[in-house]
Coordinates of C-alpha atoms and ligand atoms in Angstrom, one line a residue:
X14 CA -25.1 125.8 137.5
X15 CA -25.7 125.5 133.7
X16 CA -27.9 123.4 131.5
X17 CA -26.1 120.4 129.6
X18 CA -25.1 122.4 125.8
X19 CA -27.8 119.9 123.6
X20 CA -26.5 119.2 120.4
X21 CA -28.0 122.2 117.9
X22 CA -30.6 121.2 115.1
X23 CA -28.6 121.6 112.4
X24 CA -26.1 119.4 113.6
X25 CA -29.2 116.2 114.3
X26 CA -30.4 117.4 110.8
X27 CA -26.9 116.3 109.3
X28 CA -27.2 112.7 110.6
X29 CA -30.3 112.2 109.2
X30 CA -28.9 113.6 105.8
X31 CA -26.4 110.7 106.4
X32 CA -29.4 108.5 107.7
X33 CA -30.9 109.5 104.2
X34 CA -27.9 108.4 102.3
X35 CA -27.6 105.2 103.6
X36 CA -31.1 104.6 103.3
X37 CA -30.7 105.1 99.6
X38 CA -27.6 102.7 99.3
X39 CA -29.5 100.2 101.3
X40 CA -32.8 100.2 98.7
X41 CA -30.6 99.7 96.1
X42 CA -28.7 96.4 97.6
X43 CA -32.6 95.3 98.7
X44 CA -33.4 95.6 95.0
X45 CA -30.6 93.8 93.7
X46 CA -30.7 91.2 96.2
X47 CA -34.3 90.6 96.9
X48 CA -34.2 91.1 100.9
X49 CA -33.4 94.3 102.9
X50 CA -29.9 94.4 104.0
X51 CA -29.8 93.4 108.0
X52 CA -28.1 94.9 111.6
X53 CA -27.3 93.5 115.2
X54 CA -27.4 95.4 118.3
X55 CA -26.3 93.7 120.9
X56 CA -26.2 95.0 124.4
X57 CA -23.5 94.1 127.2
X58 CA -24.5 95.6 130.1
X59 CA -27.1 98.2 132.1
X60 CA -30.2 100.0 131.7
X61 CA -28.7 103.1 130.3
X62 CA -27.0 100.5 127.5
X63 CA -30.2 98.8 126.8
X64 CA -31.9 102.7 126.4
X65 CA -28.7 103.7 124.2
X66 CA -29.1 100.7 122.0
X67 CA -32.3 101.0 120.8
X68 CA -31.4 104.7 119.5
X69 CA -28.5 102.8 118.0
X70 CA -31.6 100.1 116.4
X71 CA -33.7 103.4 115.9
X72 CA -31.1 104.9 113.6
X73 CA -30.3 101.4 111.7
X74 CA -33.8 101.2 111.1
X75 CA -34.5 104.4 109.9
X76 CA -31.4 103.7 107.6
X77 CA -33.4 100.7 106.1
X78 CA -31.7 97.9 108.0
X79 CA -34.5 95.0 108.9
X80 CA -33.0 94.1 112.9
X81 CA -31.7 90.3 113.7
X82 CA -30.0 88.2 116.1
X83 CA -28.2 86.5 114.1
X84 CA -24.7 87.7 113.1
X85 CA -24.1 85.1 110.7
X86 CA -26.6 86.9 108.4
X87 CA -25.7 90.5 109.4
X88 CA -24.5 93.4 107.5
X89 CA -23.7 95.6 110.5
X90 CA -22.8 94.0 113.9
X91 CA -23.0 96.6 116.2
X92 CA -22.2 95.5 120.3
X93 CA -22.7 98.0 122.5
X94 CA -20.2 97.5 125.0
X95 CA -19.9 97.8 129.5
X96 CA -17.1 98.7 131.6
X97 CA -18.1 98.5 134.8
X98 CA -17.1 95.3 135.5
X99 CA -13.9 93.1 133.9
X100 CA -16.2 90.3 133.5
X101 CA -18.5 92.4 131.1
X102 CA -15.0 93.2 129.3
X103 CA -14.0 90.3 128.6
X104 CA -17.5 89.0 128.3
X105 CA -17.2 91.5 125.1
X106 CA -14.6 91.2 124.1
X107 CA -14.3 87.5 123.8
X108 CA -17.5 87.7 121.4
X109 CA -15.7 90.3 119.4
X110 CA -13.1 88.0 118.9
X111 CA -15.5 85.3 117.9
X112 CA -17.0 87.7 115.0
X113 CA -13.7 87.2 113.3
X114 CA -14.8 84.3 111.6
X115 CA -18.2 86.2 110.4
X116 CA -15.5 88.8 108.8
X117 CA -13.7 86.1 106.9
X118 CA -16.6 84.3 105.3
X119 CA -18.5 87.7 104.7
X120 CA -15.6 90.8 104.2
X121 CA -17.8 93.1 103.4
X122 CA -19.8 93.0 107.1
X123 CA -19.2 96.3 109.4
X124 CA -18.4 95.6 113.0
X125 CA -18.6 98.3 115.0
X126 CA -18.3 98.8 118.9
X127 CA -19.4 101.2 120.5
X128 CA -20.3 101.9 124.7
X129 CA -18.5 102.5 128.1
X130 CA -15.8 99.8 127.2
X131 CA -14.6 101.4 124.0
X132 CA -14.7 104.9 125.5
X133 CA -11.3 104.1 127.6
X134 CA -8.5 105.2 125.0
X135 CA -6.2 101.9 126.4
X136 CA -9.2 99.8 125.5
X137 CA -9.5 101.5 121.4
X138 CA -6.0 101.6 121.3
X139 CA -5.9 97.4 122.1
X140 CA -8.9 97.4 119.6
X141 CA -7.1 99.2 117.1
X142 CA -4.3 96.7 117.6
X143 CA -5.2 93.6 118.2
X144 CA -9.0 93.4 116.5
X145 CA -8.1 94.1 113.2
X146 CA -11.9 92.6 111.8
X147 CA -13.2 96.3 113.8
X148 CA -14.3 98.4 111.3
X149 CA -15.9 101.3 113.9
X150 CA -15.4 101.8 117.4
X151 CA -17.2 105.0 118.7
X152 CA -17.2 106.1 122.5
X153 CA -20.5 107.3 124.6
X154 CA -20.1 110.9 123.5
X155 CA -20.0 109.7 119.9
X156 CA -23.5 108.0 119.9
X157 CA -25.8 110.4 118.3
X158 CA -23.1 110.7 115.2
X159 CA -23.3 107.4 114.8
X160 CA -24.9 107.9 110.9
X161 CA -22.2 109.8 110.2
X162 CA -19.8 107.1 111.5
X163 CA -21.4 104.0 109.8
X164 CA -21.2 106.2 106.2
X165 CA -17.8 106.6 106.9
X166 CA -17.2 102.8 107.7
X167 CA -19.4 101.8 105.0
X168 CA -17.3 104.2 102.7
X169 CA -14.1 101.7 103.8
X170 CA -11.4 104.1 103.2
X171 CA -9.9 103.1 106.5
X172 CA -11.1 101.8 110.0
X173 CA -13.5 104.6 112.0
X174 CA -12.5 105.6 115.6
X175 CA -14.1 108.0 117.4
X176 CA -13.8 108.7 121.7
X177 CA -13.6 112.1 121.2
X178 CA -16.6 114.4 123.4
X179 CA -16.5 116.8 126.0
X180 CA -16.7 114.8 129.3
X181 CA -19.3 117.9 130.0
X182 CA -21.3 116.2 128.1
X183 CA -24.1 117.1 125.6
X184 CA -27.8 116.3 124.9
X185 CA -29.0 115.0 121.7
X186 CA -32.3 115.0 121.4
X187 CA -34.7 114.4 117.9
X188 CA -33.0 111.1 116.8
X189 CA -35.0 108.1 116.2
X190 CA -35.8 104.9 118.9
X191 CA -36.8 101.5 118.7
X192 CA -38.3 100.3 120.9
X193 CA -39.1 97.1 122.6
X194 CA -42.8 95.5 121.5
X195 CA -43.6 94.4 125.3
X196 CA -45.3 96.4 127.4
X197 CA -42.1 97.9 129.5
X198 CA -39.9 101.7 127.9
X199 CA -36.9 102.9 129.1
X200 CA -37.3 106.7 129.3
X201 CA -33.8 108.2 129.9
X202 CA -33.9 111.7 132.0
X203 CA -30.3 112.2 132.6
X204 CA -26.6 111.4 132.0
X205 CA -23.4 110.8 133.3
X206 CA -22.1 110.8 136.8
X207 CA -20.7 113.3 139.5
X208 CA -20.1 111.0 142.2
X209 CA -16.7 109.2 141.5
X210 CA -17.1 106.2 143.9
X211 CA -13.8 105.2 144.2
X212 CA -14.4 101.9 142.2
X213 CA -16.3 103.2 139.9
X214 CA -15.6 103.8 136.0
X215 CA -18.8 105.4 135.2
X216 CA -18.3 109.2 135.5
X217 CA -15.0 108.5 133.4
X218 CA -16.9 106.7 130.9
X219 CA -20.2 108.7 130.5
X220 CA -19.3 112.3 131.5
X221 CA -20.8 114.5 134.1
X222 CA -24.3 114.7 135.1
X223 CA -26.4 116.2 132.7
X224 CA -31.0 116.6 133.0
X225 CA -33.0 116.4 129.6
X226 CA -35.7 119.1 130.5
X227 CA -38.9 118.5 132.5
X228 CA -40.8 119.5 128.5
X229 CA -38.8 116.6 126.7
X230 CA -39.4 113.7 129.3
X231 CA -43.0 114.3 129.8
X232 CA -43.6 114.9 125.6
X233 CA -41.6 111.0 125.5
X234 CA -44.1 110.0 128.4
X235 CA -47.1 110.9 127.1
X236 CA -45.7 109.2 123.8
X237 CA -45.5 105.9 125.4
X238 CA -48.3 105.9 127.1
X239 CA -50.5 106.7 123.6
X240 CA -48.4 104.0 121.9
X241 CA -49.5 101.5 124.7
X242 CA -46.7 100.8 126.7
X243 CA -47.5 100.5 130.6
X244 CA -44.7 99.9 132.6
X245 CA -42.2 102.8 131.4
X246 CA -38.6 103.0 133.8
X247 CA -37.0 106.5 134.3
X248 CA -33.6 105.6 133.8
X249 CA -29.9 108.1 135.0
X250 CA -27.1 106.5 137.0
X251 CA -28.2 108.6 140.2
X252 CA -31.8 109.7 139.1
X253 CA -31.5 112.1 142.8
X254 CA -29.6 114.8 141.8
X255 CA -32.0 115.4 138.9
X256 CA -32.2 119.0 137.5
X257 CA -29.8 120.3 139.5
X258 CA -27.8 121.1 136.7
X259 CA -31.0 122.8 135.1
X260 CA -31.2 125.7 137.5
X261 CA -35.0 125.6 137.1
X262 CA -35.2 125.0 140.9
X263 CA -36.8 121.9 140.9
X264 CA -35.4 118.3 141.7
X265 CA -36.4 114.5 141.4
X266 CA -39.2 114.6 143.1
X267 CA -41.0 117.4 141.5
X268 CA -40.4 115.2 138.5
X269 CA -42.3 112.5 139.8
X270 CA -45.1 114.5 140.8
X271 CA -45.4 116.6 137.2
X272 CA -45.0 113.0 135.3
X273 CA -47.8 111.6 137.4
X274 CA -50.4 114.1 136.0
X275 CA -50.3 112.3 132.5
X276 CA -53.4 110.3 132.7
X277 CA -53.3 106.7 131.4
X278 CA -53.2 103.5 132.9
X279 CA -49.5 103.1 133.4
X280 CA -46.7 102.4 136.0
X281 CA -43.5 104.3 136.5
X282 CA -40.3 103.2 137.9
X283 CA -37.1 104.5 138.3
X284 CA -33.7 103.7 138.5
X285 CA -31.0 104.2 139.9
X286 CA -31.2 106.3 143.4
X287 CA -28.4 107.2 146.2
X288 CA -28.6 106.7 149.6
X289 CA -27.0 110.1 149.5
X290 CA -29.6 112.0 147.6
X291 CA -32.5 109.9 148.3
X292 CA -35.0 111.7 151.0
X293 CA -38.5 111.5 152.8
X294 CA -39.2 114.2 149.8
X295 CA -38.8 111.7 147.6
X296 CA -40.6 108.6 149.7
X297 CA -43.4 111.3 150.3
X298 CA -44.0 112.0 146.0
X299 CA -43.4 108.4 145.7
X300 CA -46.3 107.3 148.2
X301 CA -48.3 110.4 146.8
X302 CA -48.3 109.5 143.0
X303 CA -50.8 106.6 141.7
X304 CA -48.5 106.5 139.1
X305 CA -45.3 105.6 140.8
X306 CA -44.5 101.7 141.5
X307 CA -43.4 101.2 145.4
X308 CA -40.0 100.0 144.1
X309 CA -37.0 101.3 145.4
X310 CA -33.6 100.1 144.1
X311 CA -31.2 102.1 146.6
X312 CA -27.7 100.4 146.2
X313 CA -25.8 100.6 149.7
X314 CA -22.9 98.7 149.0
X315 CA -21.0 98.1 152.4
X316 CA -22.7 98.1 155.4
X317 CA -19.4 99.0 156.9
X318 CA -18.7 103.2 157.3
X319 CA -15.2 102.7 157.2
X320 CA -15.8 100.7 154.0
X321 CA -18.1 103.6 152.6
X322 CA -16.1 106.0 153.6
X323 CA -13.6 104.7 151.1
X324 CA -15.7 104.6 148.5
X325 CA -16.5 108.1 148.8
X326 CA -20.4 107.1 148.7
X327 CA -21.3 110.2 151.2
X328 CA -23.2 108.1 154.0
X329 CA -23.9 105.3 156.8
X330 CA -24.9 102.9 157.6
X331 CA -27.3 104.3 159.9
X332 CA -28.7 106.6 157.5
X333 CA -29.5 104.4 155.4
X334 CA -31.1 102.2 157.8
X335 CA -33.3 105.9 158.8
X336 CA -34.0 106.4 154.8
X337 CA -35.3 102.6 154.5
X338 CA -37.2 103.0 157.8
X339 CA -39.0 106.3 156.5
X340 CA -39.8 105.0 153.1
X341 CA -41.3 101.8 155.0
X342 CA -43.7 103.6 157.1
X343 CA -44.9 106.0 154.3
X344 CA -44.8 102.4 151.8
X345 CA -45.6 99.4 154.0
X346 CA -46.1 97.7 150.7
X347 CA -42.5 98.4 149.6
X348 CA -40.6 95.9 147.6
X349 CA -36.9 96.8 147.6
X350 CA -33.5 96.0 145.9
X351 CA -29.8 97.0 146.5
X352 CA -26.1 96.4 145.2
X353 CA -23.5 95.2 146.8
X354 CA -19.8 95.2 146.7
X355 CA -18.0 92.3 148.2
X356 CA -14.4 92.4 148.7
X357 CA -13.6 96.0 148.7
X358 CA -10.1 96.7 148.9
X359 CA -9.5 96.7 152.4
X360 CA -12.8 94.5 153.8
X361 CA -12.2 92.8 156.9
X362 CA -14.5 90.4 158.0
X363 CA -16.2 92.6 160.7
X364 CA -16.7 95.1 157.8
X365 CA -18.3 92.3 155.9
X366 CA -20.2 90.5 159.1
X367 CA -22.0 94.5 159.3
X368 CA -22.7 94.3 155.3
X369 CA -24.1 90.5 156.1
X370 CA -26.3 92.3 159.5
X371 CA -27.6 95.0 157.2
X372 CA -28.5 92.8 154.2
X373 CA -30.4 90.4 157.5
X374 CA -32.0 93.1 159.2
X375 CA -33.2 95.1 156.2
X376 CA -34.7 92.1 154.2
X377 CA -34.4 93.0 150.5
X378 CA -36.5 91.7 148.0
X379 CA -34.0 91.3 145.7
X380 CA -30.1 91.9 145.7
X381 CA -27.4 92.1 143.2
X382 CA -24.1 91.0 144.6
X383 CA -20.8 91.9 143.0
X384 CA -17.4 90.9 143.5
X385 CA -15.2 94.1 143.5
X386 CA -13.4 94.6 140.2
X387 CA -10.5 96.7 140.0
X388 CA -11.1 99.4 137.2
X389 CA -8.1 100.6 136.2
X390 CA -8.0 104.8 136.4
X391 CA -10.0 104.5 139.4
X392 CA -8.8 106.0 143.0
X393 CA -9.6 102.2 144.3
X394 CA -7.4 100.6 142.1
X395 CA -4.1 102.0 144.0
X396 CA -5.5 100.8 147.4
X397 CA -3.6 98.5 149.5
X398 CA -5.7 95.0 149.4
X399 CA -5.3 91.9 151.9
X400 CA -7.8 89.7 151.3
X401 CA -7.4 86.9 149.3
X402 CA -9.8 85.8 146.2
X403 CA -10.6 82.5 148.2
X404 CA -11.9 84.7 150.9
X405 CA -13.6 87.3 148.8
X406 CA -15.6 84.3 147.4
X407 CA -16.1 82.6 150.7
X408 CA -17.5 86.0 151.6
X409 CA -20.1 86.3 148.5
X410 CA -21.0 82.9 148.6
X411 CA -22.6 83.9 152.5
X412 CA -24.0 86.8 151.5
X413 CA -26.2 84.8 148.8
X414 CA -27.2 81.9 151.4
X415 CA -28.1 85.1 153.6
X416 CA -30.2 86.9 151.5
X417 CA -31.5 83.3 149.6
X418 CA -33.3 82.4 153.2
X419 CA -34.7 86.3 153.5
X420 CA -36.1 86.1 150.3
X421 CA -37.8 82.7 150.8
X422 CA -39.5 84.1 154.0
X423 CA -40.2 87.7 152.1
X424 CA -41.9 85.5 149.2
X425 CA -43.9 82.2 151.5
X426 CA -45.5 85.7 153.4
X427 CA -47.2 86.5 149.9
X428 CA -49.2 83.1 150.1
X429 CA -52.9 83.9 149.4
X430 CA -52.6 88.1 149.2
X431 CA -54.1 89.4 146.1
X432 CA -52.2 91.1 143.9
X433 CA -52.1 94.0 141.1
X434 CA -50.4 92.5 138.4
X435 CA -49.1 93.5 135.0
X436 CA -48.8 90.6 132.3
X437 CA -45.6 91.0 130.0
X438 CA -44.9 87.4 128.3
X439 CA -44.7 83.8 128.8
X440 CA -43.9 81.1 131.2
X441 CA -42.3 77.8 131.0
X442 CA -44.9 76.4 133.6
X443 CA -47.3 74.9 131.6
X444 CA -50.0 75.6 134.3
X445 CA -49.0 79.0 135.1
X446 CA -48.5 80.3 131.1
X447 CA -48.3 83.7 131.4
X448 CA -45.0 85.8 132.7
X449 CA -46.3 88.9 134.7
X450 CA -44.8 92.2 137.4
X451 CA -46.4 92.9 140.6
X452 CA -46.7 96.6 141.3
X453 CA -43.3 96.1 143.4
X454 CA -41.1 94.2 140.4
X455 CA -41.9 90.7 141.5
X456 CA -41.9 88.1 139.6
X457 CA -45.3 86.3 138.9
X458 CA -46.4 83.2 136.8
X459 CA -50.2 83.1 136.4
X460 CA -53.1 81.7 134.5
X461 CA -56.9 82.6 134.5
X462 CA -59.2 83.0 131.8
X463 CA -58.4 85.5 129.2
X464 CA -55.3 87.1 130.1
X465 CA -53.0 88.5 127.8
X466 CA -50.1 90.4 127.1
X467 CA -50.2 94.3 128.3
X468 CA -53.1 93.4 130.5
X469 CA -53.1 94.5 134.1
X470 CA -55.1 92.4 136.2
X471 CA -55.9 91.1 140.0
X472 CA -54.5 87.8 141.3
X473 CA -54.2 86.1 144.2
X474 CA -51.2 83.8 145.2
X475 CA -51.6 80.2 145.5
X476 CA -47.6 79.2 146.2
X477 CA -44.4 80.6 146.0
X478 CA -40.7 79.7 145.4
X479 CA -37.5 81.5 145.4
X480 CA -37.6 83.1 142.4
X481 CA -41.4 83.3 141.4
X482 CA -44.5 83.9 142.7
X483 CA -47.7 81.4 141.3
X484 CA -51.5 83.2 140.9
X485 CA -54.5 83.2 139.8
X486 CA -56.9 86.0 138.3
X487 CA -59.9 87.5 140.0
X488 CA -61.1 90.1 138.5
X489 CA -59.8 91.5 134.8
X490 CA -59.1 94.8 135.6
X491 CA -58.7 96.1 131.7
X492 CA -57.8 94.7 128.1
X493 CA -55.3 96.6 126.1
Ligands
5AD10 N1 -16.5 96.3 141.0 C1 -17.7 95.6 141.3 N2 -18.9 96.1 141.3 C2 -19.0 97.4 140.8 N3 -20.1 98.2 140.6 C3 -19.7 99.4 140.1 N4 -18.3 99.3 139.9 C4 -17.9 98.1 140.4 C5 -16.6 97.5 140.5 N5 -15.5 98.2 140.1 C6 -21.4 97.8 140.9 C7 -22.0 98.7 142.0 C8 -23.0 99.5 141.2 C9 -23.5 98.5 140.2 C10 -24.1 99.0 139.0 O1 -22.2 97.9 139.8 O2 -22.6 97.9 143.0 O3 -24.1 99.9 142.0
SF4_11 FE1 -20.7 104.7 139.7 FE2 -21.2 105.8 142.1 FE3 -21.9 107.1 139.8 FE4 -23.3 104.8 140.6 S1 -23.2 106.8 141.7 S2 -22.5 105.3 138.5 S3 -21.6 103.6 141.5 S4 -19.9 106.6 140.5

């Protein structure tokens, strides 16, 4: 049991010297050409992506490069790239093929990729090959060289490729972020994966689990909070096993209970937990701490053992069924998510008629429902599979109509409560014109006099739908 290595000073001091030196290039193009030189970074893909990009955005715009969406105007195009799914692949890489256009009317335009996808070497190698307009492709390990990397690209004596890194897996901590102007942060506290689910490409992708210390997290807290931001998410792929790789005896929950301390009028939230991991120690600091949202995102899966079981996700059924049944009785307010996996190689009916009774009997809030992918290098891509795609989508397609009439119960039994909300943009409904959060991650529309942005107020529900609940304000509770 050994701390992560973190990446030593000197070595962060370097990419800002590089930083620096693009900096320098980029004020004299803004001088010549009137206008500061301009970036995209686009994200494919999760919360740990969306976090990783705006370092990516940090650096750019340390390096002078004003941030856009429009590639057509760009001088860096940077996509930062998912492999947990094919759809997200191809979803990528069909946009990188559109960029080639962009490349001929404006040669002198880096494209760089960089994420999960580019990290697997068949993936660079096809890159290498058959996306000639690339002019960087760096893997996860890569990311915090990634001055160093766009000099060398900018430089253009060849093509950059870098998915080289210890699958240990390091820390880099000191380099810049930008982040979102809304009232929500992503606050990363680990990395990486040590549970190799059979169908899963993450751990080869991002390494193995690695804790930023307990110091580091709360100093980026306590930074948010001053800035202003009030709903801040504590991101890792399996946020349970925190610190274990620290050795300073504490875990996940201790977290919680430390980060609570720092006063402000903010929420946490956390992703991602594991049934496996996840305990009444953790339901007990989450009831415990004003701080902490009652949210639980705690991805199952299969409701099938022999189906977990073969994707080596270390539990039941039934325990999970005790874990959600604890975390009730300690949270009766609750709101709750999961992922699912339909057509696992292997999935019978009755395994998926016990996923189906699960997703019934539980009563989820919200789920996200996947088709299984095969991910090539994964244990679950060389299992035997019988059933057909027809029936794998005949399968998915039940599971929504299940969980649509679950939800539509979960949201009509909201109808006249009142509410802690947090307001964090707009609406389409011109009656209802702001966009706001419950406490639980539901989705409100609401209107009443003076609300704003960053506000946290009280509301009480006049009607509901599917995907959205309606309110009005009672009482402001505070103006940012
Ligand atoms: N196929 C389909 N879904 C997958 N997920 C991870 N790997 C795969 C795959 N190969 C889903 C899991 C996970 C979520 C982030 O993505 O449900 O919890
Ligand atoms: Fe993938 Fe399993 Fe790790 Fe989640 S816990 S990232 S599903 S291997």
């Amino acid at each position: 049991m050994c701390a992560a290595k973190l990446v030593p000073e000197a070595s962060i001091r370097q990419q800002y010297e590089y930083i620096d030196l693009i900096a320098a290039q980029n004020r004299e193009k803004a001088r010549l050409s009137g206008r500061n030189p301009r970036a995209v970074a686009h994200t494919f893909g999760c919360q740990q992506n969306f976090a990783d990009t705006e370092r990516i955005a940090g650096m750019l715009s340390e390096m002078g490069y004003d941030i856009t969406d429009d590639v057509n105007d760009a001088d860096v195009i940077l996509y930062n790239t998912c492999a947990v799914r094919e759809h997200a692949e191809s979803r990528a890489l069909g946009n990188v093929g559109a960029l080639t256009h962009v490349k001929k009317a404006r040669p002198e335009t880096v494209i760089a990729l960089c994420g999960c996808m580019v990290q697997q070497e068949q993936i660079a190698e096809k890159i290498k090959k058959s996306y000639p307009h690339v002019d960087l492709v760096f893997g996860t390990h890569a990311l915090w060289r990634f001055p160093e990397l766009l000099f060398r690209a900018l430089s253009r004596e060849k093509r950059v490729f870098d998915i080289s890194g210890d699958a240990a897996g390091e820390i880099a901590e000191g380099l810049p972020v930008l982040r979102g102007t809304g009232a929500h942060a992503w606050l990363s506290i680990m990395y990486g994966c040590n549970n190799f689910c059979t169908y899963c490409i993450v751990p080869y992708v991002r390494g193995r689990e690695r804790s930023r210390s307990p110091e580091v997290i709360e100093a980026e807290l306590r930074e948010l909070v001053a800035a202003g931001y009030k709903d801040i998410t504590l991101l890792g792929q399996n946020v349970n096993s925190y610190g274990r790789d620290l050795g300073l005896g504490m875990d996940f929950s201790d977290l919680l209970r430390r980060l609570d301390q720092v006063p402000g009028d903010y929420l946490l939230r956390f992703m991602t937990s594991h049934p496996k991991d996840a305990s009444p120690r953790l339901f007990d600091a989450m009831a415990e701490c004003g701080h902490v949202a009652k949210q639980l995102h705690l991805p199952f899966q299969s409701g099938s053992d022999t189906i977990l079981q073969r994707m080596n996700r270390g539990y039941t059924a039934g325990h999970y069924r005790e874990l959600i049944a604890y975390a009730r009785n300690k949270m009766p307010e609750l709101t709750l998510s999961s992922d699912i996996i339909v057509g696992f190689p292997g999935e019978t009916e009755a395994d998926f008629q016990q996923t189906l009774s699960l997703v019934r009997e539980v009563g989820f809030d919200m789920l996200y429902t996947f088709l299984y992918s095969k991910r090539s290098g994964t244990p679950a891509a060389e299992y035997p599979d019988s059933a057909g795609k027809e029936e794998k989508q005949d399968r998915f397609n039940r599971l929504l109509k299940a969980q649509d009439e679950t939800v539509e119960h979960r949201q009509a039994a909201y109808l006249g409560k009142r509410l802690r909300i947090l307001v964090d943009g707009t609406a389409k409904s011109p009656d209802y014109p702001f966009a706001a959060r419950t406490e639980g991650g539901l989705l409100v529309c609401c209107k009443g006099p003076g609300l704003q942005l960053g506000d946290f107020a009280e509301v009480e529900i006049d009607k509901t739908t599917l995907r959205c609940l309606f309110a009005h304000t009672i009482i402001q509770h505070e103006t940012s």
